[in-house]
CSV table of C-alpha atoms and ligand atoms in Angstrom, one decimal:
chain,number,residue,atom,x,y,z
A,266,MET,CA,-12.3,18.5,15.2
A,267,GLU,CA,-13.1,15.3,17.1
A,268,VAL,CA,-9.4,14.6,17.9
A,269,ALA,CA,-9.0,18.0,19.4
A,270,THR,CA,-12.1,17.6,21.6
A,271,ALA,CA,-11.0,14.2,22.7
A,272,ASP,CA,-7.7,15.8,23.8
A,273,LYS,CA,-9.4,17.5,26.7
A,274,GLN,CA,-10.5,14.2,28.1
A,275,ALA,CA,-7.4,12.2,27.4
A,276,THR,CA,-5.2,11.3,30.2
A,277,ALA,CA,-1.6,10.2,29.9
A,278,ALA,CA,-1.9,7.0,31.9
A,279,PRO,CA,0.0,4.1,30.5
A,280,PRO,CA,-2.5,1.2,30.1
A,281,LEU,CA,0.0,-1.6,30.7
A,282,GLU,CA,3.3,-1.7,32.6
A,283,GLY,CA,6.2,-0.9,30.4
A,284,LEU,CA,4.2,0.8,27.7
A,285,PRO,CA,4.7,4.5,26.8
A,286,PRO,CA,1.7,6.8,27.5
A,287,GLY,CA,-1.1,7.3,25.1
A,288,PRO,CA,-4.8,8.4,25.1
A,289,ASP,CA,-6.9,6.6,27.7
A,290,TRP,CA,-10.0,6.7,25.6
A,291,SER,CA,-12.8,4.0,25.6
A,292,LEU,CA,-12.3,1.3,23.0
A,293,LEU,CA,-15.3,2.7,21.1
A,294,ARG,CA,-13.8,6.1,21.0
A,295,SER,CA,-10.3,5.0,20.0
A,296,THR,CA,-11.8,2.8,17.2
A,297,ARG,CA,-14.0,5.6,16.0
A,298,THR,CA,-11.3,8.3,16.1
A,299,TRP,CA,-8.8,6.0,14.4
A,300,TRP,CA,-11.1,5.0,11.6
A,301,ARG,CA,-12.4,8.4,10.9
A,302,ARG,CA,-9.2,10.5,11.2
A,303,PRO,CA,-6.1,8.3,11.3
A,304,LEU,CA,-3.6,11.0,10.3
A,305,GLU,CA,-4.9,13.6,12.6
A,306,THR,CA,-4.9,11.1,15.4
A,307,LEU,CA,-1.3,10.3,14.8
A,308,GLU,CA,-0.4,14.0,14.8
A,309,HIS,CA,-2.4,14.6,17.9
A,310,CYS,CA,-0.8,11.8,19.8
A,311,GLN,CA,2.7,12.7,18.8
A,312,ALA,CA,2.1,16.3,19.9
A,313,ARG,CA,0.8,15.2,23.2
A,314,TYR,CA,2.9,12.1,24.0
A,315,GLY,CA,6.1,12.4,21.9
A,316,ASN,CA,7.8,10.0,19.5
A,317,MET,CA,6.5,6.9,21.1
A,318,PHE,CA,3.0,6.4,22.3
A,319,THR,CA,0.5,3.6,22.9
A,320,TYR,CA,-2.8,3.2,21.1
A,321,ARG,CA,-5.4,0.5,21.8
A,322,LEU,CA,-7.9,-0.9,19.4
A,323,PRO,CA,-10.4,-3.7,20.3
A,324,TYR,CA,-9.8,-5.9,17.3
A,325,GLU,CA,-6.0,-5.2,16.9
A,326,GLY,CA,-4.8,-5.2,20.5
A,327,THR,CA,-2.2,-2.7,21.7
A,328,TRP,CA,-0.1,-0.7,19.2
A,329,VAL,CA,3.0,1.2,20.2
A,330,PHE,CA,3.7,3.9,17.5
A,331,VAL,CA,7.3,4.8,16.9
A,332,SER,CA,8.6,7.7,14.8
A,333,ASP,CA,12.3,8.1,15.9
A,334,PRO,CA,14.5,6.9,13.0
A,335,GLU,CA,16.9,5.0,15.4
A,336,ALA,CA,14.0,3.1,16.9
A,337,ILE,CA,12.6,2.4,13.4
A,338,LYS,CA,16.0,1.0,12.4
A,339,GLN,CA,16.0,-1.2,15.4
A,340,ILE,CA,12.7,-2.7,14.4
A,341,PHE,CA,13.5,-3.1,10.7
A,342,THR,CA,16.8,-4.7,11.4
A,343,GLY,CA,15.6,-6.7,14.4
A,344,ASP,CA,15.3,-10.5,14.6
A,345,PRO,CA,12.3,-11.5,12.4
A,346,ARG,CA,11.7,-14.5,14.8
A,347,LEU,CA,10.8,-11.9,17.5
A,348,LEU,CA,9.0,-9.3,15.3
A,349,HIS,CA,6.1,-10.9,13.5
A,350,ALA,CA,4.6,-8.9,10.6
A,351,GLY,CA,2.5,-11.8,9.3
A,352,GLU,CA,0.8,-12.2,12.6
A,353,ALA,CA,0.1,-8.5,12.7
A,354,ASN,CA,-1.6,-8.6,9.3
A,355,ILE,CA,-4.0,-11.3,10.2
A,356,VAL,CA,-7.0,-9.3,9.2
A,357,LEU,CA,-6.2,-9.9,5.6
A,358,LEU,CA,-6.3,-13.7,6.0
A,359,PRO,CA,-9.8,-14.3,4.7
A,360,VAL,CA,-8.9,-12.7,1.4
A,361,LEU,CA,-5.3,-13.5,0.9
A,362,GLY,CA,-5.2,-17.0,2.4
A,363,GLU,CA,-2.8,-18.6,4.8
A,364,HIS,CA,0.1,-19.1,2.4
A,365,SER,CA,0.3,-15.4,1.5
A,366,VAL,CA,3.8,-14.0,1.9
A,367,LEU,CA,2.2,-11.0,3.7
A,368,LEU,CA,0.8,-13.3,6.5
A,369,LEU,CA,3.7,-15.7,7.0
A,370,ASP,CA,6.5,-15.3,9.6
A,371,GLU,CA,9.9,-16.7,10.4
A,372,PRO,CA,11.4,-19.3,8.0
A,373,ALA,CA,8.1,-19.9,6.2
A,374,HIS,CA,8.1,-16.3,5.2
A,375,MET,CA,11.7,-16.2,4.0
A,376,LYS,CA,11.1,-19.3,2.0
A,377,GLU,CA,8.2,-17.8,0.3
A,378,ARG,CA,9.7,-14.4,-0.2
A,379,LYS,CA,12.9,-15.8,-1.8
A,380,LEU,CA,10.7,-17.5,-4.4
A,381,MET,CA,8.7,-14.4,-5.1
A,382,LEU,CA,11.6,-11.9,-5.4
A,383,PRO,CA,13.1,-12.8,-8.9
A,384,PRO,CA,10.0,-11.6,-10.9
A,385,PHE,CA,10.4,-8.2,-9.2
A,386,HIS,CA,14.1,-7.7,-9.9
A,387,GLY,CA,15.6,-5.0,-12.0
A,388,LYS,CA,15.8,-6.1,-15.6
A,389,ARG,CA,12.9,-8.6,-15.3
A,390,MET,CA,10.7,-5.8,-14.1
A,391,LYS,CA,11.6,-3.5,-16.9
A,392,ALA,CA,10.0,-6.1,-19.3
A,393,TYR,CA,6.6,-4.9,-18.0
A,394,GLY,CA,7.4,-1.3,-19.2
A,395,ASP,CA,5.8,-1.6,-22.6
A,396,VAL,CA,2.6,-3.0,-21.2
A,397,MET,CA,2.5,-0.2,-18.6
A,398,ALA,CA,3.0,2.5,-21.2
A,399,GLN,CA,0.4,1.0,-23.6
A,400,VAL,CA,-2.3,0.7,-20.8
A,401,ALA,CA,-1.5,4.2,-19.6
A,402,ALA,CA,-1.6,5.9,-23.1
A,403,ALA,CA,-4.9,4.2,-24.0
A,404,GLU,CA,-6.5,5.2,-20.7
A,405,ILE,CA,-5.3,8.8,-20.8
A,406,GLU,CA,-6.5,9.2,-24.4
A,407,ARG,CA,-10.0,8.6,-23.1
A,408,TRP,CA,-9.9,11.4,-20.5
A,409,PRO,CA,-11.8,14.6,-21.3
A,410,THR,CA,-9.6,17.6,-22.1
A,411,ASP,CA,-11.8,20.5,-20.9
A,412,THR,CA,-13.8,19.3,-18.0
A,413,PRO,CA,-12.6,18.0,-14.5
A,414,VAL,CA,-11.7,14.4,-14.3
A,415,ARG,CA,-11.5,12.4,-11.0
A,416,THR,CA,-8.2,10.7,-11.7
A,417,ARG,CA,-8.1,8.2,-8.8
A,418,PRO,CA,-10.8,5.8,-10.3
A,419,ARG,CA,-9.0,6.2,-13.7
A,420,MET,CA,-5.7,5.2,-12.0
A,421,GLN,CA,-7.4,2.3,-10.3
A,422,ALA,CA,-8.6,0.9,-13.6
A,423,MET,CA,-5.1,1.5,-15.1
A,424,THR,CA,-3.2,-0.2,-12.3
A,425,LEU,CA,-5.6,-3.1,-12.2
A,426,GLU,CA,-5.1,-3.7,-15.9
A,427,ILE,CA,-1.3,-3.4,-15.5
A,428,ILE,CA,-1.1,-5.8,-12.6
A,429,LEU,CA,-3.4,-8.3,-14.3
A,430,ARG,CA,-1.3,-8.3,-17.4
A,431,ALA,CA,2.0,-8.5,-15.5
A,432,VAL,CA,0.7,-11.4,-13.4
A,433,PHE,CA,-1.1,-13.3,-16.1
A,434,GLY,CA,0.6,-12.2,-19.3
A,435,VAL,CA,-0.8,-10.0,-22.0
A,436,GLY,CA,-3.3,-12.5,-23.3
A,437,GLU,CA,-6.7,-10.9,-23.7
A,438,GLY,CA,-9.7,-13.2,-23.3
A,439,GLU,CA,-12.9,-14.1,-21.7
A,440,ARG,CA,-11.2,-15.5,-18.6
A,441,LEU,CA,-9.2,-12.3,-18.0
A,442,ASN,CA,-12.4,-10.3,-18.3
A,443,ARG,CA,-14.1,-12.5,-15.8
A,444,LEU,CA,-11.2,-12.3,-13.5
A,445,ARG,CA,-11.1,-8.5,-13.7
A,446,ASP,CA,-14.7,-8.3,-12.9
A,447,GLN,CA,-14.6,-10.7,-9.9
A,448,LEU,CA,-11.5,-9.0,-8.6
A,449,ARG,CA,-13.2,-5.6,-8.7
A,450,ARG,CA,-16.1,-7.1,-6.8
A,451,THR,CA,-13.9,-8.5,-4.2
A,452,LEU,CA,-12.0,-5.3,-3.8
A,453,ASN,CA,-15.2,-3.3,-3.6
A,454,LEU,CA,-16.3,-5.5,-0.8
A,455,LEU,CA,-13.2,-4.3,1.2
A,456,GLY,CA,-12.8,-0.8,-0.4
A,457,HIS,CA,-15.5,1.0,1.6
A,458,PRO,CA,-14.3,1.9,5.2
A,459,ARG,CA,-17.7,1.1,6.8
A,460,ARG,CA,-18.0,-2.3,5.1
A,461,ALA,CA,-14.3,-3.0,6.0
A,462,ILE,CA,-14.7,-2.2,9.6
A,463,PHE,CA,-17.7,-4.5,9.9
A,464,MET,CA,-15.5,-7.2,8.4
A,465,VAL,CA,-12.6,-6.4,10.7
A,466,LEU,CA,-14.9,-6.5,13.7
A,467,LEU,CA,-16.3,-9.9,12.6
A,468,GLY,CA,-12.7,-11.2,12.8
A,469,PRO,CA,-11.0,-13.5,10.3
A,470,ASP,CA,-12.7,-16.8,11.3
A,471,ARG,CA,-16.3,-15.5,11.3
A,472,LEU,CA,-15.6,-13.5,8.2
A,473,ARG,CA,-14.5,-16.6,6.3
A,474,ARG,CA,-17.8,-18.3,7.1
A,475,PHE,CA,-19.9,-15.2,6.4
A,476,PRO,CA,-22.0,-16.4,3.3
A,477,PRO,CA,-21.8,-13.3,1.0
A,478,PHE,CA,-18.1,-13.1,1.6
A,479,ARG,CA,-17.5,-16.8,1.2
A,480,ARG,CA,-19.4,-16.9,-2.1
A,481,GLN,CA,-17.4,-14.0,-3.5
A,482,ILE,CA,-14.1,-15.6,-2.6
A,483,GLU,CA,-15.3,-19.0,-4.1
A,484,ARG,CA,-16.1,-17.2,-7.4
A,485,ILE,CA,-12.8,-15.6,-7.7
A,486,ASP,CA,-10.9,-18.8,-6.5
A,487,ARG,CA,-12.6,-20.8,-9.3
A,488,LEU,CA,-11.1,-18.4,-11.9
A,489,LEU,CA,-7.7,-18.4,-10.3
A,490,TYR,CA,-7.5,-22.2,-10.1
A,491,GLU,CA,-8.6,-22.5,-13.7
A,492,GLU,CA,-5.8,-20.0,-14.8
A,493,ILE,CA,-3.2,-21.9,-12.7
A,494,SER,CA,-4.2,-25.2,-14.2
A,495,THR,CA,-4.2,-24.0,-17.8
A,496,ARG,CA,-0.9,-22.3,-17.4
A,497,ARG,CA,0.7,-25.3,-15.8
A,498,GLY,CA,0.0,-27.2,-19.0
A,499,ALA,CA,1.0,-24.4,-21.4
A,500,ALA,CA,3.4,-25.5,-24.1
A,501,ASP,CA,5.3,-22.2,-24.0
A,502,LEU,CA,5.6,-22.0,-20.2
A,503,ALA,CA,9.4,-21.9,-20.2
A,504,GLU,CA,9.4,-18.9,-22.6
A,505,ARG,CA,6.8,-16.8,-20.9
A,506,ASP,CA,7.8,-13.9,-18.6
A,507,ASP,CA,4.6,-13.2,-16.7
A,508,ILE,CA,4.7,-13.5,-13.0
A,509,LEU,CA,2.4,-16.6,-12.8
A,510,SER,CA,4.6,-18.5,-15.3
A,511,LEU,CA,7.7,-17.6,-13.4
A,512,LEU,CA,6.2,-18.7,-10.1
A,513,LEU,CA,5.1,-22.0,-11.7
A,514,GLN,CA,8.7,-22.7,-12.7
A,515,ALA,CA,10.2,-21.5,-9.4
A,516,ARG,CA,11.5,-24.1,-6.9
A,517,HIS,CA,12.0,-23.9,-3.2
A,518,GLU,CA,15.5,-24.7,-1.9
A,519,ASP,CA,14.4,-28.4,-1.3
A,520,GLY,CA,13.4,-28.6,-5.1
A,521,GLU,CA,9.7,-28.5,-4.3
A,522,ALA,CA,7.4,-26.5,-6.6
A,523,MET,CA,4.6,-24.2,-5.3
A,524,SER,CA,1.3,-26.0,-4.7
A,525,ASP,CA,-1.9,-24.7,-6.3
A,526,ARG,CA,-3.1,-23.4,-3.0
A,527,GLU,CA,0.2,-21.5,-2.4
A,528,LEU,CA,0.0,-20.1,-5.9
A,529,ARG,CA,-3.6,-18.9,-5.5
A,530,ASP,CA,-2.7,-17.1,-2.2
A,531,GLU,CA,0.3,-15.4,-3.8
A,532,LEU,CA,-1.6,-14.3,-7.0
A,533,MET,CA,-4.3,-12.9,-4.8
A,534,THR,CA,-1.7,-11.1,-2.6
A,535,LEU,CA,0.0,-9.5,-5.6
A,536,LEU,CA,-3.3,-8.5,-7.2
A,537,VAL,CA,-4.6,-6.9,-3.9
A,538,ALA,CA,-1.3,-5.4,-2.7
A,539,GLY,CA,-0.2,-4.2,-6.1
A,540,HIS,CA,-3.2,-2.3,-7.4
A,541,GLU,CA,-4.9,0.1,-5.1
A,542,THR,CA,-1.7,1.2,-3.4
A,543,THR,CA,-0.1,2.2,-6.7
A,544,ALA,CA,-3.2,3.9,-8.0
A,545,THR,CA,-3.3,6.0,-4.8
A,546,GLY,CA,0.3,7.0,-5.1
A,547,LEU,CA,-0.3,8.0,-8.7
A,548,SER,CA,-3.4,10.1,-8.0
A,549,TRP,CA,-1.6,12.0,-5.2
A,550,ALA,CA,1.2,12.7,-7.7
A,551,VAL,CA,-1.3,14.2,-10.1
A,552,GLU,CA,-3.1,16.2,-7.4
A,553,LEU,CA,0.2,17.7,-6.2
A,554,LEU,CA,1.7,18.4,-9.7
A,555,ALA,CA,-1.5,20.1,-10.8
A,556,ARG,CA,-1.2,22.5,-7.8
A,557,HIS,CA,2.6,23.2,-8.3
A,558,PRO,CA,3.0,24.6,-11.8
A,559,GLY,CA,6.7,25.5,-11.2
A,560,GLU,CA,7.5,21.9,-10.3
A,561,LEU,CA,5.3,20.6,-13.2
A,562,ASP,CA,7.3,22.9,-15.7
A,563,ARG,CA,10.5,21.5,-14.4
A,564,LEU,CA,9.3,17.9,-14.7
A,565,GLU,CA,8.1,18.5,-18.3
A,566,ALA,CA,11.4,20.2,-19.2
A,567,ASP,CA,13.5,17.3,-17.7
A,568,LEU,CA,11.4,14.6,-19.4
A,569,ALA,CA,11.8,16.5,-22.7
A,570,SER,CA,15.5,16.5,-22.3
A,571,GLY,CA,15.6,12.8,-21.5
A,572,ASN,CA,16.5,13.1,-17.9
A,573,ASP,CA,14.6,11.1,-15.2
A,574,THR,CA,16.2,12.5,-12.1
A,575,TYR,CA,13.5,15.0,-11.4
A,576,LEU,CA,10.8,12.4,-12.2
A,577,ASP,CA,12.3,10.2,-9.6
A,578,ALA,CA,12.4,13.1,-7.1
A,579,VAL,CA,8.7,13.9,-7.7
A,580,ILE,CA,7.8,10.3,-7.0
A,581,LYS,CA,9.9,10.2,-3.8
A,582,GLU,CA,8.4,13.5,-2.6
A,583,THR,CA,4.9,12.4,-3.3
A,584,LEU,CA,5.2,9.2,-1.4
A,585,ARG,CA,6.9,11.2,1.5
A,586,LEU,CA,4.3,13.9,1.7
A,587,ARG,CA,1.2,11.7,1.0
A,588,PRO,CA,2.3,8.2,2.1
A,589,VAL,CA,-0.3,5.7,0.8
A,590,ILE,CA,0.0,3.7,4.0
A,591,ALA,CA,0.5,5.4,7.4
A,592,LEU,CA,2.2,2.6,9.4
A,593,VAL,CA,3.5,-0.9,9.4
A,594,LEU,CA,3.2,-3.4,12.2
A,595,ARG,CA,5.4,-6.0,13.9
A,596,LYS,CA,4.0,-8.1,16.8
A,597,LEU,CA,6.5,-8.7,19.6
A,598,VAL,CA,6.9,-12.4,20.4
A,599,GLU,CA,9.1,-11.7,23.4
A,600,PRO,CA,9.7,-8.6,25.5
A,601,MET,CA,12.0,-6.2,23.6
A,602,GLU,CA,13.9,-3.0,24.2
A,603,ILE,CA,13.0,-0.5,21.6
A,604,GLY,CA,13.8,3.3,21.8
A,605,GLY,CA,15.2,2.8,25.3
A,606,ARG,CA,12.0,1.2,26.7
A,607,LEU,CA,11.4,-2.5,27.4
A,608,LEU,CA,8.1,-3.3,25.7
A,609,PRO,CA,6.1,-6.4,26.7
A,610,ALA,CA,5.5,-9.4,24.5
A,611,GLY,CA,2.1,-9.4,22.6
A,612,VAL,CA,2.1,-5.7,21.7
A,613,SER,CA,2.6,-4.6,18.1
A,614,VAL,CA,5.2,-2.0,17.4
A,615,ALA,CA,4.2,0.4,14.6
A,616,PRO,CA,6.8,2.4,12.8
A,617,SER,CA,4.8,5.4,11.6
A,618,ILE,CA,5.5,6.2,8.0
A,619,TYR,CA,3.4,9.3,8.2
A,620,LEU,CA,5.1,10.8,11.3
A,621,VAL,CA,8.7,10.1,10.3
A,622,HIS,CA,8.0,11.7,6.9
A,623,ARG,CA,6.8,14.9,8.6
A,624,ASN,CA,9.7,15.3,11.0
A,625,PRO,CA,11.0,18.9,10.4
A,626,GLU,CA,14.5,17.9,11.6
A,627,ILE,CA,14.7,15.4,8.7
A,628,TYR,CA,12.5,17.3,6.2
A,629,PRO,CA,12.6,21.1,6.7
A,630,GLU,CA,9.2,22.6,5.9
A,631,PRO,CA,7.7,19.2,5.9
A,632,GLU,CA,4.3,20.3,4.6
A,633,ARG,CA,5.8,21.7,1.4
A,634,PHE,CA,5.9,19.7,-1.9
A,635,ARG,CA,9.5,20.2,-2.8
A,636,PRO,CA,10.9,17.3,-5.0
A,637,GLU,CA,14.3,19.1,-5.0
A,638,ARG,CA,15.0,17.8,-1.4
A,639,PHE,CA,15.6,14.3,-2.9
A,640,ILE,CA,18.1,15.7,-5.4
A,641,GLU,CA,19.9,17.6,-2.7
A,642,GLN,CA,20.0,14.5,-0.4
A,643,PRO,CA,19.1,10.8,-1.2
A,644,ALA,CA,16.2,9.1,0.5
A,645,GLY,CA,17.3,7.5,3.9
A,646,THR,CA,16.6,3.9,4.6
A,647,TYR,CA,15.0,4.6,7.9
A,648,THR,CA,13.6,8.1,7.2
A,649,TRP,CA,11.9,7.5,3.8
A,650,ILE,CA,9.8,4.4,4.4
A,651,PRO,CA,6.7,4.4,2.2
A,652,PHE,CA,7.3,0.7,1.5
A,653,GLY,CA,8.2,-0.3,5.1
A,654,GLY,CA,11.5,-1.9,5.7
A,655,GLY,CA,13.9,-4.8,6.5
A,656,VAL,CA,13.0,-8.4,5.4
A,657,ARG,CA,9.4,-7.3,5.1
A,658,ARG,CA,10.0,-4.3,2.8
A,659,CYS,CA,7.4,-4.2,0.0
A,660,LEU,CA,8.2,-6.8,-2.6
A,661,GLY,CA,6.7,-4.6,-5.3
A,662,ALA,CA,8.5,-1.4,-4.4
A,663,SER,CA,10.6,-1.2,-7.6
A,664,PHE,CA,7.6,-2.3,-9.6
A,665,ALA,CA,5.4,0.4,-8.1
A,666,GLU,CA,8.0,3.2,-8.5
A,667,PHE,CA,8.7,2.1,-12.1
A,668,GLU,CA,5.0,1.9,-12.9
A,669,ILE,CA,4.4,5.4,-11.4
A,670,SER,CA,7.2,6.8,-13.5
A,671,VAL,CA,5.9,5.2,-16.7
A,672,VAL,CA,2.3,6.4,-16.2
A,673,LEU,CA,3.4,10.0,-15.1
A,674,ARG,CA,5.6,10.2,-18.2
A,675,GLU,CA,2.7,9.3,-20.5
A,676,LEU,CA,0.5,11.7,-18.7
A,677,VAL,CA,2.8,14.7,-18.5
A,678,THR,CA,3.9,14.4,-22.1
A,679,ARG,CA,0.3,14.2,-23.4
A,680,ARG,CA,-1.6,16.6,-21.2
A,681,ARG,CA,-1.2,19.8,-19.2
A,682,LEU,CA,-2.5,19.4,-15.6
A,683,ARG,CA,-4.5,22.2,-14.0
A,684,PRO,CA,-5.9,22.2,-10.5
A,685,VAL,CA,-9.7,22.1,-9.6
A,686,GLY,CA,-10.9,23.8,-6.4
A,687,LYS,CA,-9.1,23.7,-3.1
A,688,PRO,CA,-6.2,21.3,-2.3
A,689,GLU,CA,-7.5,17.9,-1.4
A,690,HIS,CA,-7.0,16.4,2.0
A,691,SER,CA,-6.3,12.8,2.9
A,692,VAL,CA,-9.2,10.5,3.8
A,693,ARG,CA,-9.1,6.9,4.7
A,694,SER,CA,-10.1,4.2,2.2
A,695,THR,CA,-9.7,1.0,4.4
A,696,ILE,CA,-5.9,0.8,4.7
A,697,THR,CA,-4.8,3.5,2.2
A,698,ASN,CA,-5.0,7.3,2.6
A,699,VAL,CA,-6.5,8.8,-0.5
A,700,PRO,CA,-7.3,12.3,-2.0
A,701,SER,CA,-10.7,13.5,-0.6
A,702,ARG,CA,-12.2,14.3,-4.1
A,703,GLY,CA,-10.5,11.6,-6.0
A,704,ALA,CA,-7.6,13.8,-7.3
A,705,GLU,CA,-9.8,15.9,-9.5
A,706,VAL,CA,-7.9,17.9,-12.2
A,707,ILE,CA,-8.3,19.2,-15.7
A,708,ALA,CA,-6.0,17.3,-18.0
A,709,ALA,CA,-6.0,19.8,-20.9
A,710,SER,CA,-4.6,18.8,-24.3
A,711,ARG,CA,-1.2,20.2,-25.4
B,1011,LIG,C1,2.9,2.8,-4.2
B,1011,LIG,C2,2.7,1.5,-4.1
B,1011,LIG,C3,2.9,0.6,-2.9
B,1011,LIG,C4,3.0,0.9,-1.6
B,1011,LIG,C5,3.0,2.3,-1.0
B,1011,LIG,C6,3.3,-0.3,-0.9
B,1011,LIG,C7,3.5,-0.4,0.5
B,1011,LIG,C8,3.8,-1.6,1.2
B,1011,LIG,C9,4.0,-1.6,2.6
B,1011,LIG,C10,4.1,-0.4,3.5
B,1011,LIG,C11,4.2,-2.9,2.9
B,1011,LIG,C12,4.6,-3.5,4.3
B,1011,LIG,C13,6.1,-3.4,4.5
B,1011,LIG,C14,6.5,-3.7,5.9
B,1011,LIG,O1,5.8,-4.4,6.7
B,1011,LIG,O2,7.6,-3.3,6.3
B,1011,LIG,C15,4.1,-3.7,1.6
B,1011,LIG,C16,4.3,-5.1,1.5
B,1011,LIG,C17,4.1,-5.8,0.4
B,1011,LIG,N1,3.8,-5.3,-0.8
B,1011,LIG,FE1,3.6,-3.3,-1.3
B,1011,LIG,N2,3.2,-1.4,-1.8
B,1011,LIG,C18,3.0,-0.8,-3.0
B,1011,LIG,C19,2.9,-1.6,-4.2
B,1011,LIG,C20,3.1,-2.9,-4.3
B,1011,LIG,C21,3.0,-3.7,-5.6
B,1011,LIG,C22,3.0,-3.0,-7.0
B,1011,LIG,C23,3.2,-5.0,-5.2
B,1011,LIG,C24,3.2,-6.2,-6.1
B,1011,LIG,C25,3.1,-6.2,-7.4
B,1011,LIG,C26,3.3,-5.1,-3.8
B,1011,LIG,C27,3.4,-6.3,-3.1
B,1011,LIG,C28,3.7,-6.3,-1.7
B,1011,LIG,C29,3.9,-7.6,-1.0
B,1011,LIG,C30,4.0,-9.0,-1.6
B,1011,LIG,C31,4.2,-7.2,0.3
B,1011,LIG,C32,4.6,-8.2,1.5
B,1011,LIG,C33,6.1,-8.3,1.7
B,1011,LIG,C34,6.5,-9.2,2.8
B,1011,LIG,O3,5.8,-9.4,3.8
B,1011,LIG,O4,7.6,-9.9,2.7
B,1011,LIG,N3,3.2,-3.8,-3.3
B,1011,LIG,N4,3.8,-2.8,0.6
């Protein structure tokens, strides 16, 4: 394995004063290794350098990975003026736009986040349950019953449909079809790791001017602005409960409404952040359940008895064992003491979701799929972090968990899952870590 070979040549020299040790590879090698095998790289570095190590990437700068829960708590509860997540996510700027809540920091971020939270709150979110169940049932009914089906593309279609309907309302129509099509094209542009790394290396400014990319963004923007303008004038705006209608009616603390540009950037953020991630979580759940008939039996029995506790534990355990995203980033504005070490300004600290989820002291037998562990002990705020944490914790976390629960219920009550071939390993798909064969299973009829 490439990571293991690289180990022989790695030295433990800290690249900058104050930084923990890490591999002293050339930038080319660290980029290649990270893009090809992110999870193995994390494991390798932790085994060699411990809970805190430095990793350098040419386009990202210096990352300090952290996997000790106390240090992670320090980062998630730290002063957001000094820990910039928006700045660390800058690679997403050309697609999401400068008003995106994912890219803002400090007061501008809190101002935007406050406005966006209500549509994702408890009861409000449950209103999307019927749409989720309808979309899931219709999709699952189309799956073959006796031949293998790669479920990840099916889940992607399902979650795209669900997020489109939650964001824009149930209305079918030509514009929604065009929007779906253009969104797929935009995501395809980014979905392939080779294409994505090319774009990342171009950098946000050059990428924005890159003609094929610019044309694609213009096409989707036209549709989004059309949708915003039509909805602004809709007679039933006040009665609607889709996210766009709620955001159009929302007001900042100073009474100001969101501008069209702001709305466009947030719609794009929700469509991009809310679709691929949830599809990946769902496909891992299917892959794992198909290989664990005992756990699948228990899930079926609990659902039949009207109990959701085990379903919730299955979702928690899936997102622990196969986290969709391996890390989150915060760029240090000033030097800061983290995990007993004074880190210099300018580096990005990276709580490693993947590593903390595999710590045997927190999760005995960490490689085992054992949903019961979340019944015996609730998920910890700083030890179960698939959605990140603090004031940057995923805005759509409850939406995603709810959506996964609705889709799994539809699937497990309609079909019996059986495994195909060997267990799938995790491979990179730009920023998410996905099942290597697309979560291939047989979904037999009952
Ligand atoms: C299984 C599905 C999902 C996973 C694993 C996931 C994961 C994440 C992670 C790790 C972050 C960064 C948190 C941090 O920096 O601490 C994040 C942020 C975010 N996510 Fe998700 N996400 C999922 C689904 C969704 C959905 C369904 C939506 C919206 C409909 C969404 C919207 C967002 C937004 C807007 C942010 C930015 C929050 C901020 O910066 O204040 N995500 N997500």
